[in-house]
Amino acid sequence: METANLTGRTVLVTGAGSGIGRETALLCAARGADLVVCDVDDAGLAEVEAAARARGRSVLARHVDVADREAMRAFSQEVEAQIGAVDLLVNNAGVGLAAGFLDTELEDWDWIVSINILGVVHGCHFFLPPMVARGSGHVVNLASMAGYFANPALVAYSATKFAVLGLSEGLRDELHTAGISVTAICPGIINTPITRNSRARGAADDPAARERFVKLYQRRNYGPERVAVNILKAVERDRGVAPVAPEAWVGYGLKRLSPRLTGWVSRRIAAAAENKE
Ligand SMILES: NC(=O)c1ccc[n+]([C@@H]2O[C@H](COP(=O)([O-])OP(=O)(O)OC[C@H]3O[C@@H](n4cnc5c(N)ncnc54)[C@H](O)[C@@H]3O)[C@@H](O)[C@H]2O)c1
């Protein structure tokens, strides 16, 4: 799909009220797209809606929890009735959980799986059929560098992002004759409010550890607006998997070169983040 000029296109972004979702929605609006956006953060969503409307775009903004199957069903029915099939579906909404496996509660698994995996499943399940019926469109799923480079300090998060990557790769192959393309985005270390919003357990559940985590992302200083530009570039180039920041590319190459070395590097990174070394 050509993304330099999105006039006449409709782009749907979940979790559009903050970070990568916000910047992607606003970049699409700046390039001419009309928007369908949802979030559970009403204030963030209202800001994005107002900014896109100020550019003259039409915006359908709804409070929808991507984990809530019936809410997603109703949202998709409303979108189909008003707009029909969207052109670009960005399953972006996601949450973080800083914890090793032994510190992760079963309730944490329910929570993160329901948003990071089932939220993406719901987006695809409800919004893809009209796209398939029309025979065109592109799906972007926000995976992560942790979707191929498992991190011992983010075990459940990594597991959900491996799932998003697997879903995206399978879906891409399934739909390649249907005129629909699929891209998994693997951003890297991106400075967004996710560092403050993530749940934390065990050693990570401590204000000093949280500050270290936030500072690490701030020092890295790779903003969500750069991810948004790369998302549209990946759609234009029709990439199946798109690492974004340099560390995501390095991790991607390293995993292919030597899975054993990848494990060693992951442990070193987790230890450094915990300030053990
Ligand atoms: N920031 C990073 O370093 C990074 C790296 C890799 C992948 N990602 C992924 O990118 C996506 C966006 O992350 P971000 O960094 O912009 O985070 P963020 O916290 O800034 O934004 C996430 C948005 O999703 C919304 N959201 C959360 N749960 C929701 C739900 N159940 N239903 C609807 N909306 C919901 C939040 O309210 C928020 O507005 C996530 O899937 C995340 O896992 C982020």
Short mmCIF file of N, CA, C and O in Angstrom, two decimals, residues 11-18 25 35-50 52-53 58-68 70-83 93 127:
data_model
loop_
_atom_site.label_atom_id
_atom_site.label_comp_id
_atom_site.label_asym_id
_atom_site.label_seq_id
_atom_site.Cartn_x
_atom_site.Cartn_y
_atom_site.Cartn_z
N VAL A 11 -7.74 4.57 8.35
CA VAL A 11 -6.78 3.83 9.17
C VAL A 11 -7.37 3.64 10.55
O VAL A 11 -7.86 4.59 11.17
N LEU A 12 -7.37 2.40 11.03
CA LEU A 12 -7.86 2.09 12.37
C LEU A 12 -6.66 1.80 13.27
O LEU A 12 -5.83 0.96 12.94
N VAL A 13 -6.60 2.48 14.41
CA VAL A 13 -5.50 2.26 15.36
C VAL A 13 -6.09 1.97 16.74
O VAL A 13 -6.86 2.79 17.28
N THR A 14 -5.74 0.83 17.32
CA THR A 14 -6.16 0.54 18.70
C THR A 14 -5.08 1.10 19.65
O THR A 14 -3.91 1.17 19.28
N GLY A 15 -5.51 1.50 20.82
CA GLY A 15 -4.55 2.09 21.77
C GLY A 15 -3.96 3.38 21.22
O GLY A 15 -2.76 3.65 21.37
N ALA A 16 -4.81 4.19 20.59
CA ALA A 16 -4.32 5.39 19.89
C ALA A 16 -4.14 6.59 20.82
O ALA A 16 -3.72 7.66 20.37
N GLY A 17 -4.40 6.43 22.11
CA GLY A 17 -4.36 7.57 23.01
C GLY A 17 -2.98 7.92 23.52
O GLY A 17 -2.81 8.94 24.20
N SER A 18 -1.97 7.13 23.19
CA SER A 18 -0.64 7.38 23.76
C SER A 18 0.44 6.76 22.87
O SER A 18 0.16 5.87 22.05
N ALA A 25 -1.40 7.23 14.47
CA ALA A 25 -2.69 7.80 14.06
C ALA A 25 -2.49 9.22 13.54
O ALA A 25 -3.02 9.59 12.48
N LEU A 35 -9.63 8.59 10.30
CA LEU A 35 -9.23 7.70 11.39
C LEU A 35 -10.41 7.00 12.05
O LEU A 35 -11.48 7.59 12.20
N VAL A 36 -10.15 5.77 12.49
CA VAL A 36 -10.99 5.09 13.47
C VAL A 36 -10.04 4.75 14.61
O VAL A 36 -9.01 4.10 14.38
N VAL A 37 -10.33 5.24 15.80
CA VAL A 37 -9.40 5.04 16.91
C VAL A 37 -10.14 4.58 18.16
O VAL A 37 -11.29 4.95 18.39
N CYS A 38 -9.44 3.79 18.96
CA CYS A 38 -10.03 3.41 20.24
C CYS A 38 -8.94 3.36 21.30
O CYS A 38 -7.75 3.27 20.99
N ASP A 39 -9.38 3.44 22.54
CA ASP A 39 -8.46 3.34 23.67
C ASP A 39 -9.32 3.20 24.93
O ASP A 39 -10.54 3.40 24.87
N VAL A 40 -8.68 2.86 26.04
CA VAL A 40 -9.39 2.91 27.32
C VAL A 40 -9.03 4.20 28.07
O VAL A 40 -9.59 4.48 29.11
N ASP A 41 -8.08 4.93 27.52
CA ASP A 41 -7.68 6.22 28.09
C ASP A 41 -8.45 7.31 27.35
O ASP A 41 -8.07 7.73 26.24
N ASP A 42 -9.54 7.78 27.95
CA ASP A 42 -10.42 8.71 27.25
C ASP A 42 -9.76 10.06 26.99
O ASP A 42 -9.97 10.67 25.94
N ALA A 43 -8.94 10.53 27.95
CA ALA A 43 -8.31 11.84 27.77
C ALA A 43 -7.33 11.81 26.60
O ALA A 43 -7.33 12.70 25.73
N GLY A 44 -6.50 10.77 26.55
CA GLY A 44 -5.52 10.64 25.45
C GLY A 44 -6.23 10.52 24.12
O GLY A 44 -5.82 11.11 23.11
N LEU A 45 -7.31 9.74 24.11
CA LEU A 45 -8.06 9.52 22.87
C LEU A 45 -8.68 10.82 22.38
O LEU A 45 -8.64 11.13 21.17
N ALA A 46 -9.25 11.60 23.32
CA ALA A 46 -9.90 12.86 22.95
C ALA A 46 -8.90 13.83 22.34
O ALA A 46 -9.21 14.56 21.39
N GLU A 47 -7.67 13.82 22.85
CA GLU A 47 -6.62 14.71 22.32
C GLU A 47 -6.28 14.35 20.88
O GLU A 47 -6.14 15.23 20.02
N VAL A 48 -6.15 13.05 20.63
CA VAL A 48 -5.82 12.59 19.27
C VAL A 48 -6.98 12.91 18.33
O VAL A 48 -6.77 13.38 17.19
N GLU A 49 -8.18 12.68 18.81
CA GLU A 49 -9.36 12.97 17.99
C GLU A 49 -9.37 14.46 17.60
O GLU A 49 -9.55 14.81 16.43
N ALA A 50 -9.15 15.33 18.60
CA ALA A 50 -9.19 16.77 18.33
C ALA A 50 -8.08 17.17 17.36
O ALA A 50 -8.31 17.97 16.44
N ALA A 52 -6.63 15.37 15.03
CA ALA A 52 -6.91 14.89 13.67
C ALA A 52 -8.05 15.70 13.04
O ALA A 52 -8.00 16.04 11.86
N ARG A 53 -9.05 16.03 13.85
CA ARG A 53 -10.16 16.84 13.33
C ARG A 53 -9.67 18.23 12.92
O ARG A 53 -10.14 18.80 11.94
N SER A 58 -11.92 13.12 9.14
CA SER A 58 -13.06 12.55 9.86
C SER A 58 -12.52 11.50 10.84
O SER A 58 -11.58 10.75 10.51
N VAL A 59 -13.07 11.49 12.04
CA VAL A 59 -12.56 10.61 13.09
C VAL A 59 -13.71 9.92 13.80
O VAL A 59 -14.66 10.57 14.24
N LEU A 60 -13.62 8.60 13.90
CA LEU A 60 -14.55 7.85 14.74
C LEU A 60 -13.74 7.36 15.94
O LEU A 60 -12.85 6.51 15.78
N ALA A 61 -14.00 7.94 17.11
CA ALA A 61 -13.21 7.61 18.31
C ALA A 61 -14.13 6.96 19.34
O ALA A 61 -15.18 7.52 19.66
N ARG A 62 -13.73 5.82 19.85
CA ARG A 62 -14.58 5.12 20.82
C ARG A 62 -13.74 4.59 21.99
O ARG A 62 -12.60 4.14 21.79
N HIS A 63 -14.37 4.60 23.18
CA HIS A 63 -13.77 3.95 24.34
C HIS A 63 -14.01 2.45 24.17
O HIS A 63 -15.15 1.98 24.32
N VAL A 64 -12.98 1.71 23.80
CA VAL A 64 -13.11 0.26 23.62
C VAL A 64 -11.89 -0.42 24.23
O VAL A 64 -10.76 -0.05 23.94
N ASP A 65 -12.17 -1.43 25.05
CA ASP A 65 -11.11 -2.28 25.61
C ASP A 65 -10.92 -3.43 24.62
O ASP A 65 -11.85 -4.22 24.40
N VAL A 66 -9.72 -3.54 24.04
CA VAL A 66 -9.50 -4.57 23.02
C VAL A 66 -9.64 -5.99 23.58
O VAL A 66 -9.83 -6.94 22.82
N ALA A 67 -9.54 -6.12 24.90
CA ALA A 67 -9.68 -7.45 25.51
C ALA A 67 -11.14 -7.86 25.66
O ALA A 67 -11.44 -9.03 25.90
N ASP A 68 -12.03 -6.89 25.50
CA ASP A 68 -13.46 -7.14 25.70
C ASP A 68 -14.10 -7.55 24.36
O ASP A 68 -14.34 -6.73 23.49
N GLU A 70 -17.05 -8.57 23.36
CA GLU A 70 -18.33 -8.01 22.91
C GLU A 70 -18.20 -6.54 22.54
O GLU A 70 -18.85 -6.06 21.60
N ALA A 71 -17.35 -5.82 23.28
CA ALA A 71 -17.12 -4.41 22.94
C ALA A 71 -16.46 -4.30 21.57
O ALA A 71 -16.79 -3.42 20.76
N MET A 72 -15.51 -5.19 21.28
CA MET A 72 -14.84 -5.17 19.96
C MET A 72 -15.81 -5.57 18.85
O MET A 72 -15.76 -5.02 17.75
N ARG A 73 -16.71 -6.50 19.16
CA ARG A 73 -17.71 -6.90 18.16
C ARG A 73 -18.61 -5.69 17.82
O ARG A 73 -18.82 -5.37 16.64
N ALA A 74 -19.09 -5.01 18.88
CA ALA A 74 -19.98 -3.86 18.66
C ALA A 74 -19.24 -2.74 17.91
O ALA A 74 -19.79 -2.10 17.01
N PHE A 75 -17.99 -2.52 18.28
CA PHE A 75 -17.16 -1.49 17.62
C PHE A 75 -17.03 -1.80 16.12
O PHE A 75 -17.22 -0.94 15.26
N SER A 76 -16.75 -3.06 15.82
CA SER A 76 -16.55 -3.44 14.40
C SER A 76 -17.86 -3.31 13.62
O SER A 76 -17.85 -2.91 12.45
N GLN A 77 -18.97 -3.60 14.29
CA GLN A 77 -20.27 -3.48 13.60
C GLN A 77 -20.56 -2.01 13.29
O GLN A 77 -21.02 -1.67 12.20
N GLU A 78 -20.23 -1.15 14.25
CA GLU A 78 -20.45 0.28 14.02
C GLU A 78 -19.56 0.79 12.88
O GLU A 78 -20.00 1.54 12.00
N VAL A 79 -18.29 0.37 12.90
CA VAL A 79 -17.35 0.81 11.86
C VAL A 79 -17.81 0.29 10.50
O VAL A 79 -17.80 1.03 9.50
N GLU A 80 -18.24 -0.97 10.44
CA GLU A 80 -18.65 -1.51 9.14
C GLU A 80 -19.89 -0.78 8.61
O GLU A 80 -19.98 -0.47 7.42
N ALA A 81 -20.82 -0.48 9.54
CA ALA A 81 -22.05 0.21 9.10
C ALA A 81 -21.74 1.62 8.60
O ALA A 81 -22.30 2.09 7.61
N GLN A 82 -20.82 2.31 9.28
CA GLN A 82 -20.55 3.72 8.92
C GLN A 82 -19.53 3.87 7.81
O GLN A 82 -19.59 4.80 7.02
N ILE A 83 -18.54 2.98 7.79
CA ILE A 83 -17.37 3.21 6.91
C ILE A 83 -17.16 2.05 5.94
O ILE A 83 -16.67 2.24 4.84
N ALA A 93 -2.69 -1.59 20.62
CA ALA A 93 -2.90 -1.55 22.08
C ALA A 93 -2.13 -2.70 22.75
O ALA A 93 -2.20 -3.85 22.32
N PHE A 127 -12.25 -7.13 12.28
CA PHE A 127 -12.09 -6.11 11.23
C PHE A 127 -11.57 -6.68 9.91
O PHE A 127 -11.69 -6.02 8.88
#
